Amino acid sequence: MSGMTQSTRPRHHSADPSEDVLLGVDTHKDVHVAAVITATGAMLDTRSFPTTREGYRQLLAWARAFGSLRRAGVECTGSYGAALTRYLQSENIAVTEANQPDKATRRRRGKTDAIDAASAAQAVLSGRATATAKTTDGPVETIRMFKMAKSSAVKSRSQAINQLKAVLVSADTALRESMTGLSNPKLIRRSLRDHPGSCGTSHAAAACQADPASHRRDQRPHHPDHSGDPGLCTEAAGPLRRRPGYRGCAADSGRRQSGAHGQCRRRLNPDPVWAVEL
């Protein structure tokens, strides 16, 4: 993709270097569409930028050319907008997570990337968007990635053992009876040991059992619970441990809470909503 930026609509308002402006960004995989509005909500301009380091630099320089930029509303700060969010925060821009406009607003105003970008900025200006964007780095992000890998491995393991047991339902009676009542580890070892090389329905059933059993066995050493590392969890859960009345929680609950606040203490709501997780 070319590194050239592209204007998506004409300017609606003249620029004033001393004026406070707000940035809104509609994020995508390859191109971000940005809009700049004044403190009174007037549209200044919209433009698209590539999702590269140079594109982020151009986006910020373009937005700052309209005035004093201190706040930005960005959609999808945990996915497509994560890298841009980190860049803006490193440049001392307060990034607020902006949700996509609701269906009623889209019906009234239409649906384009430029309109969505302007809506993100207006949501910050009006106070509808107040959630501080997560930093998506540091120990909390490390825990999230390890937890995602573990969850995927556990799901694959469950699918393999369920497939193994499903084969037994319609397998030959002798084969089914020989494996009835076995625990999962014993069933896996038995399926691997009895895997034959000849043909036939019963042999095919045994072969089908051996395939998920081998996957189940191979998956076990590949998903250690890295997210349970004491030092990593202690560092990530620091803000939670300092909350009044905190009495500790299970490891998985602590990881979920750390992922929710994303190293931003301002995201910790004092209301008793955390009781759901504890």
mmCIF file of C-alpha atoms in Angstrom:
data_model
loop_
_atom_site.group_PDB
_atom_site.id
_atom_site.type_symbol
_atom_site.label_atom_id
_atom_site.label_comp_id
_atom_site.label_asym_id
_atom_site.label_seq_id
_atom_site.Cartn_x
_atom_site.Cartn_y
_atom_site.Cartn_z
ATOM 1 C CA MET A 1 0.000 0.000 0.000
ATOM 2 C CA SER A 2 1.230 3.453 -0.856
ATOM 3 C CA GLY A 3 2.439 5.671 1.959
ATOM 4 C CA MET A 4 0.532 8.645 0.514
ATOM 5 C CA THR A 5 -2.302 10.036 2.576
ATOM 6 C CA GLN A 6 -5.665 10.728 1.024
ATOM 7 C CA SER A 7 -8.194 13.426 1.851
ATOM 8 C CA THR A 8 -11.683 11.980 2.069
ATOM 9 C CA ARG A 9 -13.773 15.141 2.256
ATOM 10 C CA PRO A 10 -13.314 18.934 2.011
ATOM 11 C CA ARG A 11 -12.462 21.069 4.999
ATOM 12 C CA HIS A 12 -15.494 22.569 6.744
ATOM 13 C CA HIS A 13 -13.781 25.045 9.035
ATOM 14 C CA SER A 14 -10.631 27.157 8.998
ATOM 15 C CA ALA A 15 -7.672 26.155 11.172
ATOM 16 C CA ASP A 16 -6.484 28.198 14.146
ATOM 17 C CA PRO A 17 -3.152 27.132 15.704
ATOM 18 C CA SER A 18 -4.215 28.401 19.142
ATOM 19 C CA GLU A 19 -7.531 26.538 19.157
ATOM 20 C CA ASP A 20 -8.092 23.264 20.978
ATOM 21 C CA VAL A 21 -8.975 20.456 18.609
ATOM 22 C CA LEU A 22 -9.967 16.801 19.040
ATOM 23 C CA LEU A 23 -9.003 13.833 16.926
ATOM 24 C CA GLY A 24 -11.273 10.933 16.039
ATOM 25 C CA VAL A 25 -10.117 7.783 14.255
ATOM 26 C CA ASP A 26 -12.070 5.010 12.559
ATOM 27 C CA THR A 27 -9.595 2.130 12.546
ATOM 28 C CA HIS A 28 -9.126 -0.650 10.000
ATOM 29 C CA LYS A 29 -6.503 -3.254 9.187
ATOM 30 C CA ASP A 30 -4.650 -1.385 6.438
ATOM 31 C CA VAL A 31 -5.945 2.205 6.590
ATOM 32 C CA HIS A 32 -7.111 4.462 9.427
ATOM 33 C CA VAL A 33 -9.525 7.299 8.672
ATOM 34 C CA ALA A 34 -9.031 10.337 10.921
ATOM 35 C CA ALA A 35 -11.186 13.402 11.546
ATOM 36 C CA VAL A 36 -10.359 16.622 13.400
ATOM 37 C CA ILE A 37 -13.036 18.773 15.035
ATOM 38 C CA THR A 38 -12.928 21.976 17.069
ATOM 39 C CA ALA A 39 -13.880 22.342 20.711
ATOM 40 C CA THR A 40 -17.326 23.444 19.529
ATOM 41 C CA GLY A 41 -17.802 20.371 17.347
ATOM 42 C CA ALA A 42 -17.150 22.002 13.963
ATOM 43 C CA MET A 43 -15.555 19.734 11.381
ATOM 44 C CA LEU A 44 -12.099 20.737 10.199
ATOM 45 C CA ASP A 45 -11.021 17.923 7.918
ATOM 46 C CA THR A 46 -10.851 14.155 7.441
ATOM 47 C CA ARG A 47 -8.102 12.097 5.865
ATOM 48 C CA SER A 48 -6.955 8.496 5.588
ATOM 49 C CA PHE A 49 -3.514 7.212 6.603
ATOM 50 C CA PRO A 50 -1.745 3.847 6.230
ATOM 51 C CA THR A 51 -1.339 1.705 9.339
ATOM 52 C CA THR A 52 2.442 2.062 9.466
ATOM 53 C CA ARG A 53 4.823 3.928 11.750
ATOM 54 C CA GLU A 54 5.230 6.612 9.095
ATOM 55 C CA GLY A 55 1.458 6.726 8.674
ATOM 56 C CA TYR A 56 0.993 7.313 12.419
ATOM 57 C CA ARG A 57 3.589 10.073 12.350
ATOM 58 C CA GLN A 58 1.835 11.738 9.400
ATOM 59 C CA LEU A 59 -1.550 11.409 11.084
ATOM 60 C CA LEU A 60 -0.371 13.144 14.253
ATOM 61 C CA ALA A 61 1.467 15.896 12.373
ATOM 62 C CA TRP A 62 -1.605 16.508 10.229
ATOM 63 C CA ALA A 63 -3.926 16.700 13.245
ATOM 64 C CA ARG A 64 -1.613 19.035 15.168
ATOM 65 C CA ALA A 65 -1.518 21.426 12.236
ATOM 66 C CA PHE A 66 -5.103 22.445 13.054
ATOM 67 C CA GLY A 67 -4.440 23.519 16.627
ATOM 68 C CA SER A 68 -3.601 22.250 20.110
ATOM 69 C CA LEU A 69 -4.286 18.517 20.204
ATOM 70 C CA ARG A 70 -4.584 16.900 23.647
ATOM 71 C CA ARG A 71 -7.405 14.371 23.309
ATOM 72 C CA ALA A 72 -8.355 11.691 20.808
ATOM 73 C CA GLY A 73 -11.176 9.202 20.421
ATOM 74 C CA VAL A 74 -10.157 5.924 18.782
ATOM 75 C CA GLU A 75 -12.319 2.962 17.837
ATOM 76 C CA CYS A 76 -11.168 -0.628 18.493
ATOM 77 C CA THR A 77 -8.253 0.324 20.763
ATOM 78 C CA GLY A 78 -7.710 -3.331 21.645
ATOM 79 C CA SER A 79 -7.423 -4.599 18.061
ATOM 80 C CA TYR A 80 -7.018 -2.536 14.870
ATOM 81 C CA GLY A 81 -6.352 0.633 16.835
ATOM 82 C CA ALA A 82 -3.927 -0.827 19.408
ATOM 83 C CA ALA A 83 -0.705 0.268 17.694
ATOM 84 C CA LEU A 84 -2.046 3.753 16.969
ATOM 85 C CA THR A 85 -3.231 4.065 20.570
ATOM 86 C CA ARG A 86 0.244 3.254 21.886
ATOM 87 C CA TYR A 87 1.801 5.788 19.525
ATOM 88 C CA LEU A 88 -0.591 8.581 20.500
ATOM 89 C CA GLN A 89 -0.124 7.860 24.205
ATOM 90 C CA SER A 90 3.659 8.019 23.743
ATOM 91 C CA GLU A 91 3.118 11.509 22.312
ATOM 92 C CA ASN A 92 1.177 12.621 25.422
ATOM 93 C CA ILE A 93 -2.237 12.436 23.759
ATOM 94 C CA ALA A 94 -5.046 11.272 26.065
ATOM 95 C CA VAL A 95 -6.731 8.457 24.131
ATOM 96 C CA THR A 96 -10.330 7.549 24.902
ATOM 97 C CA GLU A 97 -11.927 4.344 23.673
ATOM 98 C CA ALA A 98 -14.868 5.239 21.430
ATOM 99 C CA ASN A 99 -17.579 2.737 20.572
ATOM 100 C CA GLN A 100 -19.049 2.528 17.106
ATOM 101 C CA PRO A 101 -22.169 4.687 16.607
ATOM 102 C CA ASP A 102 -25.443 2.957 17.413
ATOM 103 C CA LYS A 103 -27.818 1.906 14.647
ATOM 104 C CA ALA A 104 -30.215 4.796 15.182
ATOM 105 C CA THR A 105 -27.423 7.350 14.759
ATOM 106 C CA ARG A 106 -26.176 5.592 11.646
ATOM 107 C CA ARG A 107 -29.632 5.677 10.094
ATOM 108 C CA ARG A 108 -29.884 9.408 10.719
ATOM 109 C CA ARG A 109 -26.370 10.399 9.654
ATOM 110 C CA GLY A 110 -25.360 7.671 7.222
ATOM 111 C CA LYS A 111 -22.435 5.263 7.364
ATOM 112 C CA THR A 112 -19.000 6.168 6.029
ATOM 113 C CA ASP A 113 -15.538 5.890 7.531
ATOM 114 C CA ALA A 114 -15.274 9.687 7.697
ATOM 115 C CA ILE A 115 -18.587 9.957 9.579
ATOM 116 C CA ASP A 116 -17.490 7.244 12.015
ATOM 117 C CA ALA A 117 -14.188 9.044 12.647
ATOM 118 C CA ALA A 118 -16.004 12.316 13.324
ATOM 119 C CA SER A 119 -18.437 10.493 15.624
ATOM 120 C CA ALA A 120 -15.509 9.133 17.660
ATOM 121 C CA ALA A 121 -14.200 12.658 18.217
ATOM 122 C CA GLN A 122 -17.661 14.009 19.042
ATOM 123 C CA ALA A 123 -18.230 11.186 21.537
ATOM 124 C CA VAL A 124 -15.151 12.354 23.465
ATOM 125 C CA LEU A 125 -16.188 15.998 23.207
ATOM 126 C CA SER A 126 -19.722 15.338 24.470
ATOM 127 C CA GLY A 127 -18.598 13.037 27.283
ATOM 128 C CA ARG A 128 -20.382 9.953 25.898
ATOM 129 C CA ALA A 129 -17.012 8.206 25.602
ATOM 130 C CA THR A 130 -15.097 8.209 28.888
ATOM 131 C CA ALA A 131 -13.152 4.922 29.039
ATOM 132 C CA THR A 132 -9.393 5.405 29.023
ATOM 133 C CA ALA A 133 -7.833 3.243 26.318
ATOM 134 C CA LYS A 134 -5.719 0.312 27.503
ATOM 135 C CA THR A 135 -1.996 0.526 26.908
ATOM 136 C CA THR A 136 -1.881 -3.048 25.473
ATOM 137 C CA ASP A 137 1.691 -3.546 26.621
ATOM 138 C CA GLY A 138 3.610 -4.536 29.740
ATOM 139 C CA PRO A 139 2.894 -7.515 32.022
ATOM 140 C CA VAL A 140 -0.887 -7.348 31.583
ATOM 141 C CA GLU A 141 -0.602 -7.795 27.817
ATOM 142 C CA THR A 142 1.879 -10.624 28.388
ATOM 143 C CA ILE A 143 -0.637 -12.361 30.676
ATOM 144 C CA ARG A 144 -3.412 -11.876 28.119
ATOM 145 C CA MET A 145 -1.364 -13.492 25.334
ATOM 146 C CA PHE A 146 -0.376 -16.460 27.486
ATOM 147 C CA LYS A 147 -3.965 -16.905 28.643
ATOM 148 C CA MET A 148 -5.172 -16.797 25.019
ATOM 149 C CA ALA A 149 -2.656 -19.505 24.054
ATOM 150 C CA LYS A 150 -3.665 -21.640 27.033
ATOM 151 C CA SER A 151 -7.387 -21.289 26.286
ATOM 152 C CA SER A 152 -6.803 -22.323 22.673
ATOM 153 C CA ALA A 153 -4.795 -25.392 23.726
ATOM 154 C CA VAL A 154 -7.411 -26.421 26.301
ATOM 155 C CA LYS A 155 -10.164 -26.098 23.687
ATOM 156 C CA SER A 156 -8.221 -28.216 21.186
ATOM 157 C CA ARG A 157 -7.551 -30.819 23.883
ATOM 158 C CA SER A 158 -11.253 -31.008 24.733
ATOM 159 C CA GLN A 159 -12.178 -31.392 21.065
ATOM 160 C CA ALA A 160 -9.678 -34.226 20.662
ATOM 161 C CA ILE A 161 -10.916 -36.199 23.676
ATOM 162 C CA ASN A 162 -14.564 -35.665 22.653
ATOM 163 C CA GLN A 163 -13.800 -36.937 19.164
ATOM 164 C CA LEU A 164 -12.067 -39.971 20.613
ATOM 165 C CA LYS A 165 -15.106 -40.818 22.742
ATOM 166 C CA ALA A 166 -17.519 -40.157 19.869
ATOM 167 C CA VAL A 167 -15.775 -42.813 17.766
ATOM 168 C CA LEU A 168 -16.429 -45.376 20.522
ATOM 169 C CA VAL A 169 -20.205 -44.807 20.332
ATOM 170 C CA SER A 170 -20.519 -46.487 16.936
ATOM 171 C CA ALA A 171 -17.385 -48.667 17.089
ATOM 172 C CA ASP A 172 -17.288 -52.444 17.113
ATOM 173 C CA THR A 173 -18.783 -53.924 20.277
ATOM 174 C CA ALA A 174 -15.578 -55.662 21.305
ATOM 175 C CA LEU A 175 -13.558 -52.485 20.860
ATOM 176 C CA ARG A 176 -16.142 -50.392 22.724
ATOM 177 C CA GLU A 177 -16.384 -52.801 25.644
ATOM 178 C CA SER A 178 -12.609 -53.022 25.971
ATOM 179 C CA MET A 179 -12.406 -49.260 26.491
ATOM 180 C CA THR A 180 -15.569 -48.612 28.482
ATOM 181 C CA GLY A 181 -14.964 -47.077 31.899
ATOM 182 C CA LEU A 182 -11.380 -46.009 31.225
ATOM 183 C CA SER A 183 -10.259 -42.614 32.450
ATOM 184 C CA ASN A 184 -9.111 -40.096 29.850
ATOM 185 C CA PRO A 185 -5.355 -40.744 30.337
ATOM 186 C CA LYS A 186 -5.834 -44.532 30.197
ATOM 187 C CA LEU A 187 -8.129 -44.232 27.182
ATOM 188 C CA ILE A 188 -5.505 -42.190 25.348
ATOM 189 C CA ARG A 189 -2.704 -44.633 26.159
ATOM 190 C CA ARG A 190 -4.879 -47.587 25.152
ATOM 191 C CA SER A 191 -5.834 -45.955 21.837
ATOM 192 C CA LEU A 192 -2.197 -45.270 21.006
ATOM 193 C CA ARG A 193 -1.065 -48.754 22.011
ATOM 194 C CA ASP A 194 -3.762 -50.611 20.056
ATOM 195 C CA HIS A 195 -3.430 -48.608 16.830
ATOM 196 C CA PRO A 196 -3.243 -51.342 14.118
ATOM 197 C CA GLY A 197 -1.949 -51.212 10.577
ATOM 198 C CA SER A 198 -4.519 -53.441 8.866
ATOM 199 C CA CYS A 199 -7.840 -52.559 7.257
ATOM 200 C CA GLY A 200 -11.455 -53.097 8.270
ATOM 201 C CA THR A 201 -14.150 -51.191 10.142
ATOM 202 C CA SER A 202 -12.879 -51.994 13.620
ATOM 203 C CA HIS A 203 -9.321 -51.188 12.603
ATOM 204 C CA ALA A 204 -10.480 -47.919 11.058
ATOM 205 C CA ALA A 205 -12.259 -47.020 14.304
ATOM 206 C CA ALA A 206 -9.104 -47.747 16.271
ATOM 207 C CA ALA A 207 -7.106 -45.626 13.855
ATOM 208 C CA CYS A 208 -9.588 -42.775 14.248
ATOM 209 C CA GLN A 209 -9.166 -43.059 17.986
ATOM 210 C CA ALA A 210 -5.403 -43.023 17.785
ATOM 211 C CA ASP A 211 -5.307 -39.801 15.758
ATOM 212 C CA PRO A 212 -7.038 -37.510 18.325
ATOM 213 C CA ALA A 213 -5.293 -39.401 21.111
ATOM 214 C CA SER A 214 -1.915 -38.512 19.638
ATOM 215 C CA HIS A 215 -3.006 -34.872 19.327
ATOM 216 C CA ARG A 216 -4.235 -34.927 22.909
ATOM 217 C CA ARG A 217 -0.913 -36.349 24.094
ATOM 218 C CA ASP A 218 1.136 -33.894 21.989
ATOM 219 C CA GLN A 219 -0.823 -30.881 23.211
ATOM 220 C CA ARG A 220 -0.133 -31.435 26.891
ATOM 221 C CA PRO A 221 3.464 -30.106 27.056
ATOM 222 C CA HIS A 222 2.737 -27.136 24.796
ATOM 223 C CA HIS A 223 0.442 -25.075 27.004
ATOM 224 C CA PRO A 224 2.036 -24.544 30.427
ATOM 225 C CA ASP A 225 0.202 -21.967 32.492
ATOM 226 C CA HIS A 226 2.698 -19.127 31.947
ATOM 227 C CA SER A 227 0.061 -16.638 33.062
ATOM 228 C CA GLY A 228 0.369 -18.062 36.558
ATOM 229 C CA ASP A 229 3.966 -16.874 36.998
ATOM 230 C CA PRO A 230 3.988 -15.343 40.526
ATOM 231 C CA GLY A 231 6.207 -12.392 39.668
ATOM 232 C CA LEU A 232 4.272 -11.502 36.523
ATOM 233 C CA CYS A 233 0.867 -11.752 38.201
ATOM 234 C CA THR A 234 2.012 -9.777 41.254
ATOM 235 C CA GLU A 235 3.339 -6.971 39.072
ATOM 236 C CA ALA A 236 0.197 -6.842 36.937
ATOM 237 C CA ALA A 237 -2.213 -7.022 39.892
ATOM 238 C CA GLY A 238 -0.567 -4.181 41.817
ATOM 239 C CA PRO A 239 -3.490 -1.719 41.414
ATOM 240 C CA LEU A 240 -5.965 -4.421 42.434
ATOM 241 C CA ARG A 241 -3.993 -5.436 45.528
ATOM 242 C CA ARG A 242 -4.015 -1.832 46.763
ATOM 243 C CA ARG A 243 -7.796 -1.469 46.525
ATOM 244 C CA PRO A 244 -9.524 -1.017 49.916
ATOM 245 C CA GLY A 245 -10.985 -4.255 51.201
ATOM 246 C CA TYR A 246 -9.069 -6.443 48.742
ATOM 247 C CA ARG A 247 -8.737 -9.937 50.246
ATOM 248 C CA GLY A 248 -7.183 -11.764 47.333
ATOM 249 C CA CYS A 249 -8.772 -13.874 44.628
ATOM 250 C CA ALA A 250 -8.175 -16.973 42.525
ATOM 251 C CA ALA A 251 -5.468 -16.904 39.873
ATOM 252 C CA ASP A 252 -7.858 -16.926 36.903
ATOM 253 C CA SER A 253 -9.981 -14.161 38.443
ATOM 254 C CA GLY A 254 -6.892 -12.069 39.040
ATOM 255 C CA ARG A 255 -5.811 -12.507 35.439
ATOM 256 C CA ARG A 256 -9.249 -11.493 34.157
ATOM 257 C CA GLN A 257 -9.278 -8.391 36.333
ATOM 258 C CA SER A 258 -5.740 -7.440 35.295
ATOM 259 C CA GLY A 259 -6.776 -7.776 31.669
ATOM 260 C CA ALA A 260 -9.824 -5.593 32.283
ATOM 261 C CA HIS A 261 -7.957 -2.645 33.772
ATOM 262 C CA GLY A 262 -5.113 -2.992 31.244
ATOM 263 C CA GLN A 263 -2.536 -1.268 33.500
ATOM 264 C CA CYS A 264 -4.732 1.866 33.573
ATOM 265 C CA ARG A 265 -5.755 2.482 37.180
ATOM 266 C CA ARG A 266 -8.376 4.977 36.057
ATOM 267 C CA ARG A 267 -10.291 2.077 34.524
ATOM 268 C CA LEU A 268 -10.837 0.558 37.989
ATOM 269 C CA ASN A 269 -14.420 1.303 38.893
ATOM 270 C CA PRO A 270 -14.991 1.640 42.671
ATOM 271 C CA ASP A 271 -18.514 0.266 42.307
ATOM 272 C CA PRO A 272 -19.100 -3.351 43.422
ATOM 273 C CA VAL A 273 -19.020 -4.628 39.831
ATOM 274 C CA TRP A 274 -15.769 -6.426 40.649
ATOM 275 C CA ALA A 275 -17.700 -8.735 42.984
ATOM 276 C CA VAL A 276 -18.808 -10.649 39.885
ATOM 277 C CA GLU A 277 -15.212 -11.604 39.202
ATOM 278 C CA LEU A 278 -14.106 -12.371 42.767
#
